[in-house]
């Protein structure tokens, strides 16, 4: 596919609407983190002290830097959240974008989720090292299920050390990104890879988890490549809708429960290896709510009578991870190599916009099996923040909840931008936000949610309005 090129020459950073409000997550208040980082100015222009017109006159062009660092998990920290050994490292990766006098950072962590406390400490670390305003730092996770949850430091000594290790890796990654910051160009491309599958299946007792071959599944692989002005790649971003859960809950023959960056990590490692380690690869998790890896080590199976059970491949699961990661990574590299980057010289538009939309809420369930009855009655409301990062003719739009495939496809279909990456799990992540059909079917995604029926459609409509307000 011929990628879209970038030829814009303005950097803007604007916040729409009122300050953001966040729900409590993982024992900490994300609302507190957002208030700390974003409060005090209703627009990012006010926070940084210069408007788009003034900045356009002094723009020196797009600059990009990227850095990565492993999160150290010493043996003294184990077991941690049930995990007993480290199979492969978890990383913090940071992308630094600059145009003119302002910068934006995107931090991606190989974690299931991340606490508000850790996000605040990360933002402080990134801001100190780079001069970026906290409001201009976007934090997300790859959503690997084989990583310890990040608990509040007050929970235990081990939890506090884990948070310190994450912050330490963040400091190393942002230092590398700042050091490597240089004039750059950007380009986009799209490929296809079949390593995900819808996980909703009908059983004799109702809808449950499994391999839903006939369900919605977006096989597209969105790739963004940043080059320096000599054409040397700096960073490759991969957007794909799948949970990194190949090894989720798979216990080895030794009895160990291993830590791994899973499918996202395997794919990105392949990308980085193909570029001799000189490129930083980023996995941006897409509409993952209803998407599992095509092959999992510990998996659900459905028999001829539609009865479900689970089986674990144990150590054999690593081959499933290797092959699927290699396949996704290979397609990302193939697409990357077709991209012709542009936008050097006067620069490219870089604009970060945030807003929020109010949706209905309901009590969150904790489903352990299929059912044929469930109460989805709304009991309140909450604000769902939306982040949109525009880079030239491409946009990265994200929310904290796990979106489902049909929601992401609708957003892409109605986007005025030729390259639209839809992301879940921003700002530490949240639970599922299922589409209307899931509530009718009583799927896991609908029950494992605090968001009432219609929330996904409301959020998608809001995103559509925001995207059209930013149209090229």
CSV table of C-alpha atoms in Angstrom, one decimal:
chain,number,residue,atom,x,y,z
A,1,UNK,CA,0.0,0.0,0.0
A,2,UNK,CA,1.3,3.5,-0.9
A,3,UNK,CA,1.6,5.4,2.4
A,4,UNK,CA,0.4,8.9,3.0
A,5,UNK,CA,3.1,11.5,3.2
A,6,UNK,CA,3.2,14.5,5.5
A,7,UNK,CA,3.7,18.0,4.2
A,8,UNK,CA,2.2,20.2,6.9
A,9,UNK,CA,4.2,22.9,8.5
A,10,UNK,CA,2.6,23.9,11.7
A,11,UNK,CA,2.7,22.7,15.3
A,12,UNK,CA,-0.2,23.2,17.6
A,13,UNK,CA,-1.2,21.8,21.0
A,14,UNK,CA,-4.7,22.6,22.1
A,15,UNK,CA,-7.1,21.2,24.7
A,16,UNK,CA,-10.8,21.3,24.1
A,17,UNK,CA,-13.4,21.7,26.8
A,18,UNK,CA,-13.0,21.5,30.5
A,19,UNK,CA,-10.3,19.8,32.6
A,20,UNK,CA,-10.4,16.0,32.5
A,21,UNK,CA,-11.9,13.7,35.2
A,22,UNK,CA,-10.8,10.1,35.6
A,23,UNK,CA,-12.1,7.1,37.4
A,24,UNK,CA,-10.2,5.3,40.2
A,25,UNK,CA,-8.1,2.5,38.9
A,26,UNK,CA,-5.9,-0.2,40.5
A,27,UNK,CA,-6.2,1.3,43.9
A,28,UNK,CA,-5.2,4.8,42.9
A,29,UNK,CA,-7.1,7.8,41.6
A,30,UNK,CA,-6.2,8.5,38.0
A,31,UNK,CA,-8.4,11.6,38.4
A,32,UNK,CA,-5.7,12.9,40.8
A,33,UNK,CA,-3.0,12.2,38.3
A,34,UNK,CA,-4.8,14.0,35.5
A,35,UNK,CA,-5.6,16.9,37.7
A,36,UNK,CA,-2.0,17.2,38.8
A,37,UNK,CA,-0.7,17.1,35.2
A,38,UNK,CA,-3.4,18.9,33.3
A,39,UNK,CA,-5.0,21.2,35.8
A,40,UNK,CA,-4.3,24.9,36.0
A,41,UNK,CA,-4.9,25.7,32.4
A,42,UNK,CA,-7.9,25.1,30.2
A,43,UNK,CA,-5.8,25.0,27.1
A,44,UNK,CA,-2.3,23.7,26.5
A,45,UNK,CA,-1.5,27.0,24.8
A,46,UNK,CA,-2.0,28.7,28.1
A,47,UNK,CA,0.2,26.2,29.9
A,48,UNK,CA,3.0,26.7,27.5
A,49,UNK,CA,2.7,30.4,26.9
A,50,UNK,CA,2.5,30.6,23.1
A,51,UNK,CA,-0.3,30.3,20.6
A,52,UNK,CA,-0.2,28.4,17.3
A,53,UNK,CA,0.3,31.6,15.2
A,54,UNK,CA,3.2,32.8,17.2
A,55,UNK,CA,4.8,29.4,17.0
A,56,UNK,CA,4.4,29.0,13.3
A,57,UNK,CA,6.5,32.0,12.7
A,58,UNK,CA,9.4,30.5,14.6
A,59,UNK,CA,9.0,26.8,13.6
A,60,UNK,CA,12.3,25.0,13.0
A,61,UNK,CA,10.7,21.9,11.6
A,62,UNK,CA,9.9,18.4,13.0
A,63,UNK,CA,12.4,16.8,15.3
A,64,UNK,CA,12.1,13.3,16.7
A,65,UNK,CA,13.9,11.3,19.3
A,66,UNK,CA,13.3,7.8,20.7
A,67,UNK,CA,14.6,5.8,23.6
A,68,UNK,CA,14.0,2.5,25.4
A,69,UNK,CA,15.1,1.0,28.7
A,70,UNK,CA,14.3,-2.3,30.4
A,71,UNK,CA,12.4,-2.3,33.7
A,72,UNK,CA,14.7,-4.1,36.0
A,73,UNK,CA,13.0,-6.9,38.0
A,74,UNK,CA,15.7,-8.4,40.2
A,75,UNK,CA,15.2,-11.9,41.6
A,76,UNK,CA,14.9,-10.3,45.1
A,77,UNK,CA,11.5,-8.8,43.9
A,78,UNK,CA,10.1,-12.2,43.0
A,79,UNK,CA,7.6,-13.6,43.4
A,80,UNK,CA,5.6,-10.4,42.5
A,81,UNK,CA,1.9,-10.4,41.9
A,82,UNK,CA,2.1,-14.2,41.5
A,83,UNK,CA,4.9,-14.1,38.9
A,84,UNK,CA,8.0,-16.2,39.8
A,85,UNK,CA,10.5,-15.7,36.9
A,86,UNK,CA,11.4,-13.3,34.1
A,87,UNK,CA,11.3,-14.8,30.6
A,88,UNK,CA,12.0,-11.6,28.7
A,89,UNK,CA,12.4,-8.0,29.8
A,90,UNK,CA,9.5,-5.5,30.0
A,91,UNK,CA,10.4,-2.1,28.5
A,92,UNK,CA,9.6,1.6,28.8
A,93,UNK,CA,9.8,3.2,25.3
A,94,UNK,CA,9.4,6.9,24.8
A,95,UNK,CA,8.9,8.9,21.5
A,96,UNK,CA,9.8,12.6,21.7
A,97,UNK,CA,8.3,14.9,19.1
A,98,UNK,CA,9.3,18.6,18.7
A,99,UNK,CA,8.3,21.3,16.3
A,100,UNK,CA,9.4,24.8,17.1
A,101,UNK,CA,9.6,25.5,20.8
A,102,UNK,CA,7.3,22.8,22.0
A,103,UNK,CA,7.5,19.1,22.6
A,104,UNK,CA,5.2,16.2,23.0
A,105,UNK,CA,6.1,12.8,24.5
A,106,UNK,CA,4.5,9.4,24.1
A,107,UNK,CA,5.5,6.8,26.7
A,108,UNK,CA,4.6,3.1,26.0
A,109,UNK,CA,5.1,0.5,28.7
A,110,UNK,CA,5.1,-3.3,28.5
A,111,UNK,CA,2.5,-3.6,31.2
A,112,UNK,CA,-1.0,-4.8,31.7
A,113,UNK,CA,-1.9,-1.4,33.2
A,114,UNK,CA,-0.2,1.3,35.3
A,115,UNK,CA,-1.3,3.1,38.4
A,116,UNK,CA,-2.0,6.8,38.7
A,117,UNK,CA,0.9,7.2,41.1
A,118,UNK,CA,3.4,5.7,38.7
A,119,UNK,CA,2.0,7.8,35.8
A,120,UNK,CA,2.5,11.0,37.9
A,121,UNK,CA,6.1,10.0,38.8
A,122,UNK,CA,6.8,9.2,35.1
A,123,UNK,CA,5.4,12.5,34.0
A,124,UNK,CA,7.6,14.3,36.5
A,125,UNK,CA,10.7,12.4,35.4
A,126,UNK,CA,10.0,13.0,31.7
A,127,UNK,CA,9.2,16.7,32.2
A,128,UNK,CA,12.3,17.3,34.2
A,129,UNK,CA,14.6,15.7,31.6
A,130,UNK,CA,12.9,17.1,28.5
A,131,UNK,CA,11.2,20.4,29.4
A,132,UNK,CA,7.9,19.0,28.2
A,133,UNK,CA,4.8,20.2,30.0
A,134,UNK,CA,3.0,17.3,31.9
A,135,UNK,CA,-0.1,17.9,29.9
A,136,UNK,CA,1.9,17.1,26.7
A,137,UNK,CA,3.0,13.6,27.9
A,138,UNK,CA,0.8,10.7,26.8
A,139,UNK,CA,1.2,7.4,28.7
A,140,UNK,CA,-0.1,4.1,27.5
A,141,UNK,CA,0.6,0.4,27.9
A,142,UNK,CA,0.8,-2.6,25.5
A,143,UNK,CA,-1.6,-4.6,27.7
A,144,UNK,CA,0.5,-7.7,28.2
A,145,UNK,CA,-1.2,-10.0,30.7
A,146,UNK,CA,2.0,-11.6,31.7
A,147,UNK,CA,3.3,-8.6,33.7
A,148,UNK,CA,2.8,-7.8,37.4
A,149,UNK,CA,0.1,-5.2,38.1
A,150,UNK,CA,1.5,-1.9,39.3
A,151,UNK,CA,0.1,-1.3,42.8
A,152,UNK,CA,0.4,1.7,45.0
A,153,UNK,CA,3.8,2.1,46.7
A,154,UNK,CA,2.1,2.0,50.1
A,155,UNK,CA,0.8,-1.5,49.4
A,156,UNK,CA,4.1,-3.3,50.1
A,157,UNK,CA,7.9,-2.9,50.0
A,158,UNK,CA,8.0,-4.9,46.8
A,159,UNK,CA,5.3,-2.7,45.2
A,160,UNK,CA,7.3,0.4,46.1
A,161,UNK,CA,10.5,-1.0,44.6
A,162,UNK,CA,8.6,-2.0,41.4
A,163,UNK,CA,7.4,1.6,40.9
A,164,UNK,CA,10.9,2.8,41.5
A,165,UNK,CA,12.2,0.5,38.8
A,166,UNK,CA,9.6,1.7,36.3
A,167,UNK,CA,10.6,5.3,37.0
A,168,UNK,CA,14.3,4.5,36.7
A,169,UNK,CA,13.7,2.9,33.3
A,170,UNK,CA,11.6,6.0,32.3
A,171,UNK,CA,14.5,8.2,33.2
A,172,UNK,CA,16.9,6.2,31.0
A,173,UNK,CA,14.5,6.1,28.1
A,174,UNK,CA,13.7,9.8,28.1
A,175,UNK,CA,17.5,10.6,28.4
A,176,UNK,CA,18.1,8.6,25.2
A,177,UNK,CA,15.2,10.2,23.4
A,178,UNK,CA,16.5,13.7,24.3
A,179,UNK,CA,20.0,12.8,23.3
A,180,UNK,CA,18.9,11.4,20.0
A,181,UNK,CA,16.5,14.2,19.1
A,182,UNK,CA,17.1,15.4,15.5
A,183,UNK,CA,15.4,16.7,12.4
A,184,UNK,CA,13.0,14.1,11.0
A,185,UNK,CA,10.4,13.2,8.5
A,186,UNK,CA,7.3,10.9,8.9
A,187,UNK,CA,5.3,8.5,6.7
A,188,UNK,CA,2.5,6.1,7.1
A,189,UNK,CA,1.5,2.7,5.7
A,190,UNK,CA,-1.0,-0.1,6.3
A,191,UNK,CA,-0.6,-3.9,6.0
A,192,UNK,CA,-2.5,-7.0,7.0
A,193,UNK,CA,-1.7,-9.7,9.5
A,194,UNK,CA,-3.9,-12.6,10.8
A,195,UNK,CA,-2.7,-13.3,14.3
A,196,UNK,CA,-5.8,-12.0,16.1
A,197,UNK,CA,-9.2,-13.5,16.5
A,198,UNK,CA,-12.5,-12.5,18.0
A,199,UNK,CA,-12.8,-14.1,21.4
A,200,UNK,CA,-16.6,-14.2,21.7
A,201,UNK,CA,-18.2,-17.6,21.2
A,202,UNK,CA,-21.6,-19.1,21.9
A,203,UNK,CA,-21.8,-21.9,24.4
A,204,UNK,CA,-24.7,-23.9,25.7
A,205,UNK,CA,-24.9,-21.6,28.7
A,206,UNK,CA,-24.5,-18.3,26.8
A,207,UNK,CA,-21.7,-16.3,25.2
A,208,UNK,CA,-18.2,-16.8,26.6
A,209,UNK,CA,-14.5,-16.7,25.7
A,210,UNK,CA,-12.9,-18.7,23.0
A,211,UNK,CA,-12.0,-18.6,19.3
A,212,UNK,CA,-14.8,-16.7,17.5
A,213,UNK,CA,-13.7,-17.3,13.9
A,214,UNK,CA,-16.8,-15.6,12.5
A,215,UNK,CA,-16.8,-12.6,14.7
A,216,UNK,CA,-15.5,-9.1,13.8
A,217,UNK,CA,-11.7,-8.8,13.7
A,218,UNK,CA,-9.6,-6.0,12.2
A,219,UNK,CA,-6.5,-7.6,10.5
A,220,UNK,CA,-5.0,-4.2,9.5
A,221,UNK,CA,-1.6,-3.3,10.7
A,222,UNK,CA,-1.0,0.5,10.9
A,223,UNK,CA,2.7,1.5,10.6
A,224,UNK,CA,4.2,4.9,11.2
A,225,UNK,CA,7.9,5.5,10.5
A,226,UNK,CA,10.1,8.4,11.5
A,227,UNK,CA,13.4,8.9,9.6
A,228,UNK,CA,16.1,11.5,10.1
A,229,UNK,CA,16.9,13.7,7.1
A,230,UNK,CA,19.4,11.1,5.8
A,231,UNK,CA,16.6,8.6,5.6
A,232,UNK,CA,17.8,6.5,8.6
A,233,UNK,CA,14.9,5.2,10.6
A,234,UNK,CA,14.5,6.5,14.1
A,235,UNK,CA,11.3,4.8,15.2
A,236,UNK,CA,8.6,2.5,13.9
A,237,UNK,CA,5.2,2.5,15.4
A,238,UNK,CA,2.9,-0.5,15.1
A,239,UNK,CA,-0.9,-0.2,15.7
A,240,UNK,CA,-2.8,-3.5,15.9
A,241,UNK,CA,-5.9,-4.7,17.6
A,242,UNK,CA,-5.0,-7.6,20.0
A,243,UNK,CA,-4.5,-8.4,23.6
A,244,UNK,CA,-1.0,-9.6,24.3
A,245,UNK,CA,-2.2,-12.7,26.1
A,246,UNK,CA,-0.5,-15.7,24.4
A,247,UNK,CA,1.1,-16.8,27.7
A,248,UNK,CA,-1.5,-15.4,30.0
A,249,UNK,CA,-1.9,-17.6,33.1
A,250,UNK,CA,0.2,-20.3,31.5
A,251,UNK,CA,2.2,-22.2,34.2
A,252,UNK,CA,5.4,-23.9,33.1
A,253,UNK,CA,6.2,-27.5,33.8
A,254,UNK,CA,8.5,-26.2,36.5
A,255,UNK,CA,5.6,-24.6,38.2
A,256,UNK,CA,6.8,-21.1,37.3
A,257,UNK,CA,4.5,-18.3,36.2
A,258,UNK,CA,6.8,-16.2,33.8
A,259,UNK,CA,6.9,-12.5,33.1
A,260,UNK,CA,6.9,-11.7,29.4
A,261,UNK,CA,6.1,-8.7,27.1
A,262,UNK,CA,4.2,-11.4,25.2
A,263,UNK,CA,2.9,-10.7,21.6
A,264,UNK,CA,3.5,-7.0,21.6
A,265,UNK,CA,7.1,-7.5,22.9
A,266,UNK,CA,7.9,-10.3,20.4
A,267,UNK,CA,6.6,-8.2,17.5
A,268,UNK,CA,8.5,-5.1,18.5
A,269,UNK,CA,11.7,-7.1,19.2
A,270,UNK,CA,11.5,-8.5,15.7
A,271,UNK,CA,11.2,-4.9,14.2
A,272,UNK,CA,14.1,-3.6,16.3
A,273,UNK,CA,16.3,-6.6,15.4
A,274,UNK,CA,15.6,-6.1,11.6
A,275,UNK,CA,17.0,-2.6,12.0
A,276,UNK,CA,20.0,-3.8,14.0
A,277,UNK,CA,18.8,-2.3,17.2
A,278,UNK,CA,19.2,1.2,16.0
A,279,UNK,CA,15.4,1.8,15.7
A,280,UNK,CA,13.0,2.0,18.7
A,281,UNK,CA,9.8,0.0,18.0
A,282,UNK,CA,6.5,0.9,19.6
A,283,UNK,CA,3.4,-1.3,19.9
A,284,UNK,CA,0.3,0.8,20.1
A,285,UNK,CA,-2.5,-1.5,21.2
A,286,UNK,CA,-5.7,-1.0,19.2
A,287,UNK,CA,-9.2,-2.3,19.7
A,288,UNK,CA,-8.3,-5.2,21.9
A,289,UNK,CA,-11.4,-5.6,24.0
A,290,UNK,CA,-12.8,-8.5,21.9
A,291,UNK,CA,-9.5,-9.7,20.3
A,292,UNK,CA,-7.3,-12.5,21.5
A,293,UNK,CA,-4.1,-13.9,19.8
A,294,UNK,CA,-5.1,-16.5,17.3
A,295,UNK,CA,-3.2,-19.1,19.3
A,296,UNK,CA,-2.8,-19.1,23.1
A,297,UNK,CA,-0.9,-21.3,25.5
A,298,UNK,CA,-3.7,-21.5,28.1
A,299,UNK,CA,-6.9,-21.4,26.0
A,300,UNK,CA,-10.6,-22.0,26.0
A,301,UNK,CA,-12.0,-24.8,23.9
A,302,UNK,CA,-15.6,-25.5,22.9
A,303,UNK,CA,-16.7,-29.1,22.2
A,304,UNK,CA,-19.5,-30.3,19.8
A,305,UNK,CA,-22.1,-29.9,22.6
A,306,UNK,CA,-21.0,-26.2,23.0
A,307,UNK,CA,-19.5,-27.0,26.4
A,308,UNK,CA,-16.3,-25.0,27.3
A,309,UNK,CA,-13.2,-26.0,29.1
A,310,UNK,CA,-9.5,-24.8,29.4
A,311,UNK,CA,-6.2,-26.4,28.6
A,312,UNK,CA,-2.6,-25.3,29.0
A,313,UNK,CA,0.2,-26.0,26.6
A,314,UNK,CA,2.7,-24.8,29.3
A,315,UNK,CA,6.3,-24.6,27.9
A,316,UNK,CA,5.1,-25.4,24.4
A,317,UNK,CA,3.4,-22.0,24.4
A,318,UNK,CA,6.6,-20.2,23.8
A,319,UNK,CA,6.6,-21.5,20.2
A,320,UNK,CA,3.2,-20.0,19.7
A,321,UNK,CA,4.4,-16.7,21.0
A,322,UNK,CA,7.6,-16.7,18.8
A,323,UNK,CA,5.8,-17.6,15.6
A,324,UNK,CA,2.9,-15.0,16.0
A,325,UNK,CA,5.3,-12.3,17.1
A,326,UNK,CA,7.6,-12.9,14.2
A,327,UNK,CA,4.6,-12.9,11.8
A,328,UNK,CA,3.3,-9.6,13.1
A,329,UNK,CA,6.8,-8.1,13.2
A,330,UNK,CA,7.6,-9.2,9.7
A,331,UNK,CA,4.5,-7.6,8.3
A,332,UNK,CA,5.3,-4.4,10.2
A,333,UNK,CA,8.8,-4.3,8.7
A,334,UNK,CA,7.5,-5.1,5.2
A,335,UNK,CA,5.1,-2.1,5.4
A,336,UNK,CA,7.8,0.1,7.0
A,337,UNK,CA,10.1,-0.6,4.0
A,338,UNK,CA,7.4,0.7,1.6
A,339,UNK,CA,7.0,4.0,3.4
A,340,UNK,CA,8.4,7.1,1.8
A,341,UNK,CA,8.7,9.7,4.6
A,342,UNK,CA,8.3,13.4,4.1
A,343,UNK,CA,7.8,16.6,6.0
A,344,UNK,CA,11.4,17.7,6.6
A,345,UNK,CA,12.5,21.3,6.1
A,346,UNK,CA,9.7,23.6,7.4
A,347,UNK,CA,8.2,20.8,9.5
A,348,UNK,CA,5.0,18.9,10.0
A,349,UNK,CA,1.9,19.6,12.0
A,350,UNK,CA,2.1,18.1,15.5
A,351,UNK,CA,-1.0,18.8,17.5
A,352,UNK,CA,-2.2,17.2,20.8
A,353,UNK,CA,-5.9,17.7,21.5
A,354,UNK,CA,-7.8,16.4,24.5
A,355,UNK,CA,-11.4,16.5,25.5
A,356,UNK,CA,-13.9,14.3,27.3
A,357,UNK,CA,-17.4,13.0,26.9
A,358,UNK,CA,-20.0,11.9,29.5
A,359,UNK,CA,-21.4,8.4,29.4
A,360,UNK,CA,-23.7,6.3,31.5
A,361,UNK,CA,-22.2,3.8,34.0
A,362,UNK,CA,-23.3,0.7,35.8
A,363,UNK,CA,-21.9,-1.6,38.5
A,364,UNK,CA,-18.9,-3.5,37.1
A,365,UNK,CA,-19.3,-7.2,37.0
A,366,UNK,CA,-16.7,-9.9,37.5
A,367,UNK,CA,-17.8,-12.7,35.2
A,368,UNK,CA,-16.4,-16.2,35.7
A,369,UNK,CA,-18.5,-18.0,33.2
A,370,UNK,CA,-21.3,-17.6,30.6
A,371,UNK,CA,-24.8,-16.6,31.7
A,372,UNK,CA,-28.2,-16.0,30.0
A,373,UNK,CA,-29.3,-13.2,32.4
A,374,UNK,CA,-27.6,-10.0,33.4
A,375,UNK,CA,-28.6,-6.5,34.7
A,376,UNK,CA,-27.1,-3.7,32.7
A,377,UNK,CA,-29.2,-0.9,34.3
A,378,UNK,CA,-27.3,2.4,34.4
A,379,UNK,CA,-26.7,3.8,37.8
A,380,UNK,CA,-24.6,6.9,37.2
A,381,UNK,CA,-22.4,8.8,34.8
A,382,UNK,CA,-18.6,9.4,34.2
A,383,UNK,CA,-16.4,11.4,31.9
A,384,UNK,CA,-14.3,9.5,29.4
A,385,UNK,CA,-11.2,11.5,28.3
A,386,UNK,CA,-10.1,11.4,24.6
A,387,UNK,CA,-6.6,12.0,23.4
A,388,UNK,CA,-5.8,12.9,19.7
A,389,UNK,CA,-2.3,13.3,18.5
A,390,UNK,CA,-2.0,14.6,15.0
A,391,UNK,CA,1.3,14.2,13.1
A,392,UNK,CA,1.0,15.6,9.6
A,393,UNK,CA,-1.7,13.7,7.8
A,394,UNK,CA,-2.0,11.0,10.4
A,395,UNK,CA,-3.8,10.9,13.7
A,396,UNK,CA,-3.5,8.7,16.8
A,397,UNK,CA,-6.7,8.7,18.8
A,398,UNK,CA,-7.0,6.9,22.1
A,399,UNK,CA,-9.1,6.4,25.2
A,400,UNK,CA,-8.5,4.5,28.5
A,401,UNK,CA,-11.1,1.8,28.0
A,402,UNK,CA,-10.6,-1.3,25.9
A,403,UNK,CA,-12.5,-0.6,22.7
A,404,UNK,CA,-14.0,-3.4,20.6
A,405,UNK,CA,-13.4,-4.0,16.9
A,406,UNK,CA,-16.6,-2.6,15.5
A,407,UNK,CA,-16.1,0.7,17.4
A,408,UNK,CA,-12.6,1.1,16.1
A,409,UNK,CA,-13.7,0.3,12.5
A,410,UNK,CA,-16.5,2.9,12.7
A,411,UNK,CA,-14.0,5.5,13.9
A,412,UNK,CA,-11.6,4.7,11.1
A,413,UNK,CA,-14.4,4.7,8.5
A,414,UNK,CA,-15.5,8.2,9.4
A,415,UNK,CA,-12.1,9.7,10.0
A,416,UNK,CA,-11.1,12.5,7.5
A,417,UNK,CA,-7.5,11.5,7.9
A,418,UNK,CA,-5.8,9.0,5.5
A,419,UNK,CA,-4.0,7.3,8.4
A,420,UNK,CA,-6.0,6.8,11.7
A,421,UNK,CA,-4.6,4.7,14.5
A,422,UNK,CA,-7.2,3.8,17.2
A,423,UNK,CA,-5.7,3.1,20.6
A,424,UNK,CA,-7.0,1.6,23.8
A,425,UNK,CA,-5.4,1.6,27.3
A,426,UNK,CA,-4.3,5.2,27.5
A,427,UNK,CA,-3.6,6.9,30.9
A,428,UNK,CA,-3.0,3.6,32.6
A,429,UNK,CA,-5.9,1.7,31.1
A,430,UNK,CA,-9.4,0.8,32.0
A,431,UNK,CA,-11.9,-2.0,31.6
A,432,UNK,CA,-13.9,-2.9,28.5
A,433,UNK,CA,-16.2,-0.5,26.6
A,434,UNK,CA,-18.2,-2.9,24.5
A,435,UNK,CA,-20.4,-2.2,21.4
A,436,UNK,CA,-24.2,-2.5,21.6
A,437,UNK,CA,-24.2,-6.1,20.2
A,438,UNK,CA,-22.2,-7.3,23.2
A,439,UNK,CA,-24.9,-6.2,25.6
A,440,UNK,CA,-27.5,-8.0,23.6
A,441,UNK,CA,-25.4,-11.2,23.7
A,442,UNK,CA,-24.3,-10.8,27.3
A,443,UNK,CA,-20.6,-11.2,26.4
A,444,UNK,CA,-17.7,-11.1,28.7
A,445,UNK,CA,-16.8,-7.6,27.5
A,446,UNK,CA,-20.2,-6.3,28.3
A,447,UNK,CA,-20.3,-7.8,31.8
A,448,UNK,CA,-16.6,-6.9,32.6
A,449,UNK,CA,-17.3,-3.2,32.3
A,450,UNK,CA,-18.4,-0.1,34.2
A,451,UNK,CA,-19.7,1.5,31.0
A,452,UNK,CA,-23.4,1.1,30.2
A,453,UNK,CA,-24.9,0.2,26.8
A,454,UNK,CA,-24.4,3.0,24.3
A,455,UNK,CA,-21.2,4.3,25.8
A,456,UNK,CA,-19.0,3.1,23.0
A,457,UNK,CA,-21.2,4.6,20.3
A,458,UNK,CA,-21.3,7.9,22.3
A,459,UNK,CA,-17.5,8.0,22.5
A,460,UNK,CA,-17.1,7.1,18.8
A,461,UNK,CA,-19.4,10.0,17.8
A,462,UNK,CA,-17.4,12.4,20.0
A,463,UNK,CA,-14.1,11.2,18.5
A,464,UNK,CA,-15.6,11.7,15.0
A,465,UNK,CA,-16.5,15.3,15.8
A,466,UNK,CA,-13.0,16.0,17.2
A,467,UNK,CA,-11.4,14.4,14.1
A,468,UNK,CA,-13.4,16.5,11.7
A,469,UNK,CA,-12.6,19.7,13.7
A,470,UNK,CA,-8.9,18.8,13.0
A,471,UNK,CA,-9.3,17.8,9.3
A,472,UNK,CA,-6.5,18.7,7.0
